[in-house]
Coordinates of C-alpha atoms in Angstrom, one line a residue:
M1 CA -16.7 37.9 6.8
P2 CA -20.4 37.4 7.9
G3 CA -21.6 34.2 6.8
T4 CA -18.4 32.8 5.6
G5 CA -17.6 30.8 8.7
L6 CA -14.2 32.2 9.1
L7 CA -12.4 33.2 12.2
P8 CA -10.4 35.8 13.3
D9 CA -7.2 35.0 13.8
P10 CA -5.3 36.9 16.9
G11 CA -2.1 36.0 15.8
S12 CA -1.8 36.8 12.2
V13 CA -0.6 40.1 10.5
P14 CA -2.7 43.0 11.8
G15 CA -5.4 44.6 9.7
T16 CA -5.9 41.1 7.7
G17 CA -9.4 40.3 9.2
P18 CA -10.9 36.7 9.8
A19 CA -9.7 33.8 8.3
P20 CA -10.3 30.1 7.7
G21 CA -9.4 27.0 9.0
A22 CA -6.5 24.7 10.3
G23 CA -5.1 21.4 11.7
L24 CA -8.1 19.9 13.5
V25 CA -7.7 15.8 13.2
P26 CA -9.1 15.1 9.7
D27 CA -12.0 13.0 9.6
A28 CA -11.0 9.2 8.6
G29 CA -14.5 8.5 8.0
F30 CA -14.6 9.6 4.2
V31 CA -17.7 8.4 2.5
P32 CA -16.7 7.0 -1.0
G33 CA -18.0 8.6 -4.1
T34 CA -19.6 11.6 -2.2
G35 CA -16.6 14.3 -3.2
L36 CA -16.4 14.5 0.8
T37 CA -13.2 15.1 3.0
P38 CA -10.8 12.1 3.3
G39 CA -9.0 11.7 6.4
P40 CA -5.3 12.9 7.3
S41 CA -2.5 11.1 5.5
P42 CA 0.6 10.4 7.8
V43 CA 3.6 12.2 7.1
P44 CA 5.9 10.9 4.3
G45 CA 9.4 9.4 4.6
A46 CA 11.8 6.5 3.5
G47 CA 15.0 5.4 2.4
S48 CA 16.9 5.3 -1.0
V49 CA 15.8 5.1 -4.6
P50 CA 15.6 1.9 -6.8
T51 CA 12.6 0.6 -8.4
T52 CA 9.2 1.9 -8.1
G53 CA 7.0 -1.1 -7.7
P54 CA 4.7 -2.3 -10.1
A55 CA 4.7 -0.5 -13.4
P56 CA 1.5 1.5 -14.8
G57 CA -1.0 -0.8 -16.1
A58 CA 0.4 -3.8 -14.6
G59 CA -3.0 -5.0 -13.8
L60 CA -3.0 -4.5 -10.0
V61 CA -6.5 -5.0 -8.5
P62 CA -7.2 -2.1 -6.3
D63 CA -8.0 -3.3 -2.6
A64 CA -11.7 -3.2 -2.4
G65 CA -11.8 -2.0 1.0
F66 CA -9.5 1.1 0.3
V67 CA -11.4 4.4 1.1
P68 CA -11.2 6.8 -1.6
G69 CA -10.0 10.2 -1.1
T70 CA -6.3 11.5 -0.7
G71 CA -6.1 13.1 2.6
L72 CA -5.3 16.2 0.7
A73 CA -7.9 18.5 -0.6
H74 CA -9.1 18.9 -4.2
G75 CA -11.9 19.6 -5.9
T76 CA -14.7 19.5 -8.3
G77 CA -15.5 23.0 -10.0
L78 CA -15.9 24.1 -13.3
A79 CA -12.7 25.7 -15.2
H80 CA -13.2 29.4 -15.8
G81 CA -12.0 32.4 -14.1
T82 CA -8.5 30.9 -14.0
G83 CA -5.8 32.9 -15.8
L84 CA -6.1 30.4 -18.4
A85 CA -7.7 31.2 -21.9
D86 CA -10.6 28.7 -21.6
G87 CA -9.8 26.5 -18.5
I88 CA -8.7 23.1 -18.9
D89 CA -10.7 20.7 -20.8
P90 CA -9.8 17.0 -19.4
A91 CA -10.8 15.5 -22.6
P92 CA -9.5 17.7 -25.4
S93 CA -10.8 17.2 -28.5
A94 CA -8.7 16.1 -31.5
G95 CA -6.4 18.6 -32.6
A96 CA -6.5 20.8 -29.6
A97 CA -3.5 23.0 -28.9
P98 CA -1.4 22.6 -25.6
L99 CA -2.6 24.7 -22.9
P100 CA 0.1 26.6 -21.3
L101 CA -0.4 26.6 -17.2
R102 CA 0.7 30.7 -16.4
R103 CA 1.0 32.7 -13.4
I104 CA -1.3 35.7 -13.5
S105 CA 1.2 38.4 -12.5
S106 CA 3.5 39.7 -15.2
S107 CA 6.4 40.5 -13.0
G108 CA 8.1 40.0 -9.5
P109 CA 7.9 36.9 -7.4
L110 CA 5.8 34.2 -8.1
R111 CA 3.1 34.6 -5.4
I112 CA 1.9 31.3 -3.5
G113 CA -0.9 30.8 -1.4
V114 CA -0.9 27.2 0.5
L115 CA -4.1 25.7 2.0
V116 CA -3.0 23.8 5.4
S117 CA -4.0 21.1 7.8
A118 CA -1.2 19.4 9.6
T119 CA 2.5 20.2 10.5
G120 CA 3.5 22.3 7.4
A121 CA 6.2 20.4 5.9
N122 CA 5.4 21.5 2.6
L123 CA 5.1 25.1 3.6
R124 CA 8.3 24.9 5.0
T125 CA 9.7 23.6 1.6
L126 CA 8.1 26.9 0.2
I127 CA 9.2 29.2 2.7
E128 CA 12.9 27.8 2.2
L129 CA 12.7 28.4 -1.3
Q130 CA 11.2 32.0 -0.5
R131 CA 14.2 32.6 1.8
A132 CA 16.9 31.5 -0.8
E133 CA 15.3 33.3 -3.8
P134 CA 13.1 36.3 -2.3
E135 CA 13.1 37.7 -5.8
G136 CA 11.7 34.6 -7.5
Y137 CA 9.1 33.4 -4.8
Q138 CA 6.9 34.6 -2.1
V139 CA 4.6 33.0 0.1
A140 CA 2.0 35.4 0.4
L141 CA -1.1 33.9 2.1
V142 CA -1.6 30.5 4.6
A143 CA -5.3 29.3 5.4
S144 CA -6.5 26.4 6.9
H145 CA -9.9 24.4 7.8
G146 CA -9.4 24.5 11.7
T147 CA -7.3 26.0 14.4
R148 CA -4.7 23.8 15.5
S149 CA -2.4 23.4 12.9
K150 CA 1.1 23.9 13.3
A151 CA 1.4 24.9 9.8
L152 CA -0.4 28.0 10.7
D153 CA 2.0 29.0 13.7
L154 CA 5.0 28.2 11.1
A155 CA 3.5 30.8 8.8
R156 CA 2.8 33.5 11.7
E157 CA 6.4 32.7 12.6
H158 CA 8.1 34.2 9.3
G159 CA 5.3 37.0 9.0
I160 CA 3.2 35.3 6.6
E161 CA -0.8 36.1 6.9
A162 CA -2.4 33.1 8.4
W163 CA -6.2 32.3 8.5
P164 CA -7.6 29.8 10.8
G165 CA -11.2 28.6 10.6
D166 CA -14.2 26.4 11.7
F167 CA -15.0 23.9 9.0
D168 CA -15.9 21.2 11.4
A169 CA -18.1 23.4 13.4
R170 CA -19.9 24.6 10.4
C171 CA -20.1 21.5 8.1
G172 CA -19.8 18.5 10.4
T173 CA -17.5 15.5 9.4
A174 CA -18.2 12.9 6.8
S175 CA -17.9 10.3 9.0
R176 CA -21.5 11.3 10.4
A177 CA -22.8 11.7 7.1
R178 CA -24.3 8.2 6.7
T179 CA -27.5 8.7 4.9
P180 CA -27.7 9.8 1.1
G181 CA -29.4 12.9 2.4
E182 CA -26.9 13.4 5.2
R183 CA -24.2 13.1 2.6
A184 CA -25.8 15.9 0.2
A185 CA -26.5 18.0 3.2
Y186 CA -22.9 17.7 4.1
R187 CA -21.7 18.1 0.7
R188 CA -23.7 21.5 0.3
R189 CA -22.2 22.8 3.5
A190 CA -18.7 21.9 2.6
R191 CA -19.2 23.8 -0.7
Q192 CA -20.7 26.7 0.9
W193 CA -18.1 27.0 3.4
H194 CA -15.2 26.9 0.8
D195 CA -17.1 29.2 -1.5
G196 CA -16.9 31.7 1.5
L197 CA -13.0 31.0 1.5
A198 CA -13.1 31.8 -2.4
A199 CA -14.8 34.9 -1.8
R200 CA -12.5 36.1 1.1
I201 CA -9.5 35.2 -1.0
A202 CA -10.6 37.4 -3.9
A203 CA -11.3 40.3 -1.6
W204 CA -7.5 39.7 -0.2
E205 CA -6.4 39.5 -3.7
A206 CA -8.0 43.0 -4.5
D207 CA -6.1 44.7 -2.0
H208 CA -2.8 42.8 -1.9
G209 CA -2.6 41.3 -5.6
P210 CA -3.3 38.0 -7.1
L211 CA -2.0 34.5 -6.1
D212 CA -0.3 33.2 -9.3
L213 CA -0.1 29.3 -7.5
V214 CA -2.1 27.7 -4.8
V215 CA -0.6 24.6 -3.1
L216 CA -2.6 22.0 -1.1
A217 CA -1.4 20.3 1.7
Y218 CA -5.1 20.3 3.1
H219 CA -7.2 17.6 4.4
R220 CA -10.7 18.6 3.0
W221 CA -12.0 18.1 -0.5
I222 CA -12.8 21.3 -2.4
E223 CA -15.5 21.8 -4.7
G224 CA -17.2 25.0 -6.1
D225 CA -15.6 28.6 -6.7
L226 CA -12.4 27.8 -4.7
L227 CA -11.4 25.5 -7.4
T228 CA -13.2 27.2 -10.3
R229 CA -10.9 30.6 -9.6
H230 CA -7.7 28.8 -9.5
H231 CA -8.3 26.1 -11.9
G232 CA -4.8 25.3 -13.8
R233 CA -2.9 26.9 -11.0
M234 CA -3.6 24.8 -8.1
I235 CA -1.7 21.8 -7.4
N236 CA -1.7 19.0 -4.7
Q237 CA 1.1 16.9 -3.0
H238 CA 0.1 13.2 -3.2
P239 CA 2.2 10.5 -1.2
G240 CA 1.3 7.7 -3.9
D241 CA 2.7 6.8 -7.1
L242 CA -0.2 7.9 -9.4
T243 CA 1.1 6.0 -12.5
V244 CA 0.2 2.6 -11.0
L245 CA -2.8 1.5 -13.0
D246 CA -5.0 -1.4 -12.6
A247 CA -6.1 -3.6 -15.7
D248 CA -9.0 -1.1 -16.3
H249 CA -6.4 1.7 -16.5
R250 CA -7.6 3.4 -12.9
R251 CA -5.2 4.8 -10.5
V252 CA -4.5 2.3 -7.8
L253 CA -2.6 4.3 -5.2
T254 CA -5.4 7.1 -4.8
G255 CA -7.1 8.0 -1.7
N256 CA -6.5 8.5 2.1
D257 CA -3.6 5.9 2.6
P258 CA -1.5 5.2 -0.6
V259 CA 1.7 4.5 1.2
A260 CA 0.2 1.6 3.2
T261 CA -1.9 0.4 0.3
A262 CA 1.5 0.0 -1.7
I263 CA 3.3 -1.6 1.0
R264 CA 0.3 -4.0 1.5
L265 CA 0.5 -4.8 -2.5
G266 CA 4.0 -5.9 -2.2
H267 CA 5.5 -2.5 -3.8
T268 CA 9.4 -2.1 -3.4
A269 CA 9.5 1.7 -3.4
T270 CA 6.8 4.8 -2.8
R271 CA 7.0 7.9 -4.2
T272 CA 5.3 11.3 -4.2
S273 CA 3.2 12.7 -7.0
C274 CA 2.3 16.6 -7.3
F275 CA -0.5 16.9 -10.1
L276 CA -2.8 19.6 -11.2
V277 CA -6.1 19.9 -9.4
D278 CA -9.3 19.1 -11.2
E279 CA -12.7 17.9 -11.0
S280 CA -11.6 14.3 -10.4
H281 CA -10.5 12.8 -7.2
D282 CA -6.8 12.3 -7.6
G283 CA -7.2 12.1 -11.5
G284 CA -5.4 15.5 -12.5
S285 CA -2.6 15.4 -14.7
V286 CA 0.5 14.5 -12.9
L287 CA 3.3 17.2 -13.3
C288 CA 6.4 15.7 -11.4
Q289 CA 7.1 13.1 -9.1
G290 CA 9.7 12.6 -6.3
P291 CA 12.5 10.3 -6.5
P292 CA 11.3 6.7 -5.4
V293 CA 12.1 5.7 -1.7
A294 CA 12.8 1.9 -1.1
V295 CA 10.6 0.0 1.3
R296 CA 12.8 -1.4 4.0
P297 CA 11.9 -4.6 5.7
Q298 CA 9.3 -4.3 8.3
V299 CA 8.8 -0.8 8.0
T300 CA 5.6 0.6 9.0
A301 CA 3.4 3.0 6.6
W302 CA 4.3 5.9 9.1
D303 CA 7.8 5.5 9.0
Q304 CA 7.9 4.9 5.6
E305 CA 5.9 8.0 4.8
L306 CA 8.2 10.3 7.1
E307 CA 11.1 9.1 5.0
Q308 CA 9.3 9.7 1.7
K309 CA 8.2 13.3 3.0
R310 CA 12.0 14.0 3.3
L311 CA 13.2 12.1 -0.1
S312 CA 10.3 12.5 -2.3
D313 CA 7.9 15.2 -1.4
R314 CA 10.3 17.9 -1.2
P315 CA 12.2 17.7 -4.4
C316 CA 8.9 17.0 -6.0
L317 CA 7.2 20.2 -4.9
E318 CA 10.5 22.3 -5.1
W319 CA 11.0 21.2 -9.1
T320 CA 7.1 21.9 -9.8
V321 CA 6.9 25.3 -8.0
R322 CA 10.2 26.3 -10.2
A323 CA 8.8 24.9 -13.2
F324 CA 5.5 26.6 -13.1
A325 CA 7.1 30.1 -12.3
A326 CA 9.6 29.6 -15.3
G327 CA 6.3 29.0 -17.5
S328 CA 7.7 25.5 -18.5
L329 CA 4.5 23.5 -18.1
A330 CA 1.6 22.9 -20.4
L331 CA -1.0 20.3 -20.9
A332 CA -0.6 18.4 -24.2
A333 CA -3.5 17.6 -26.3
H334 CA -3.3 13.9 -26.0
T335 CA -4.1 12.0 -22.9
H336 CA -2.6 9.3 -21.1
P337 CA -4.4 5.7 -20.4
D338 CA -5.7 6.7 -17.5
G339 CA -7.5 9.7 -19.1
S340 CA -5.4 12.6 -17.7
R341 CA -3.8 15.0 -20.1
A342 CA -0.1 14.5 -20.8
V343 CA 2.3 17.1 -19.4
L344 CA 4.7 19.0 -21.8
V345 CA 7.6 20.3 -20.1
D346 CA 9.4 22.9 -22.3
G347 CA 7.2 21.6 -25.2
V348 CA 8.7 18.1 -24.5
A349 CA 6.0 15.5 -23.7
M350 CA 6.4 13.6 -20.7
P351 CA 5.5 10.0 -19.8
P352 CA 2.6 9.0 -17.2
G353 CA 4.0 10.7 -14.3
G354 CA 5.4 14.0 -15.8
R355 CA 8.8 14.7 -14.6
R356 CA 10.3 12.0 -12.6
L357 CA 13.1 12.8 -10.3
T358 CA 15.9 10.4 -9.5
A359 CA 17.8 10.9 -6.2
A360 CA 20.8 11.6 -8.3
E361 CA 19.1 14.7 -9.2
T362 CA 18.0 15.6 -6.0
P363 CA 20.9 15.4 -3.1
E364 CA 19.4 14.7 0.6
G365 CA 20.7 18.5 1.5
M366 CA 18.8 20.1 -1.1

């Protein structure tokens, strides 16, 4: 597609045309406060179950040197054209009705699009869900910001249309945008690139049918049309417990490396949060949290994340996708202390963190 910066994928399904992006090594130099791309987050992982560390609102002081940004993309668009009646208002007025989170298609399997950057662990979870229940789930499209992601190869191995892209070549990297002017220019380029991706997805949907849900395992921030078109239907897997708040009710474990931050703060466990992407940075409503994973003595942040990927990421994503497909999720009219809208599961209001899974509910072999 001219002007979009998307690359043809020689390995994808014939007749699909060019496509965006993939696994270039994410830029660790994310500029705080800019909405620019954060760096990669290590692959999650860790041991068993116990306590999840400090409770929400426990007055933890965020690390002043911690870099905002999640290592997973999410965005800053307006909420309309989403398949929801009026989009999502992050600060609903008193007496507002609950807002159901709904699929677009009226029948058939839930059609899922996945934005990827790295190894494809979350994509593999979705592919295995599709393989087990093909009548219920279909991974229909995979796209990335670069060209070298293993997730793209995984998609092609399973016959899924996979789009690589050239984000860094077109937009540069956030770490090199040091002045206000450079940061503004980078942000404009990034938004234009993602707007091009949104337009390409819209054209693809016109030919192949709509995507019901977009899952992010993606190392670039998203703004503009891509978020707007899928608002209320875009979720992000984040390797930190987003219920841990500081004294001012701000989320502590946001950003590029929440597992390392949790270990540094002395938390006894870590867990994955799956949240609804909105205009904030890691501030959306948390739909589900995977089981807590114990922090073993002397464990590195990398090894902890690897274990968390296995024991917390996978059940968290699978539960969320199943609940979305079943029409079980809605946003309540009230908000939690951190300002995010509370989540309803089958009409029942959830605490901060949404549906909080335990190890007993999610055996290792799932």
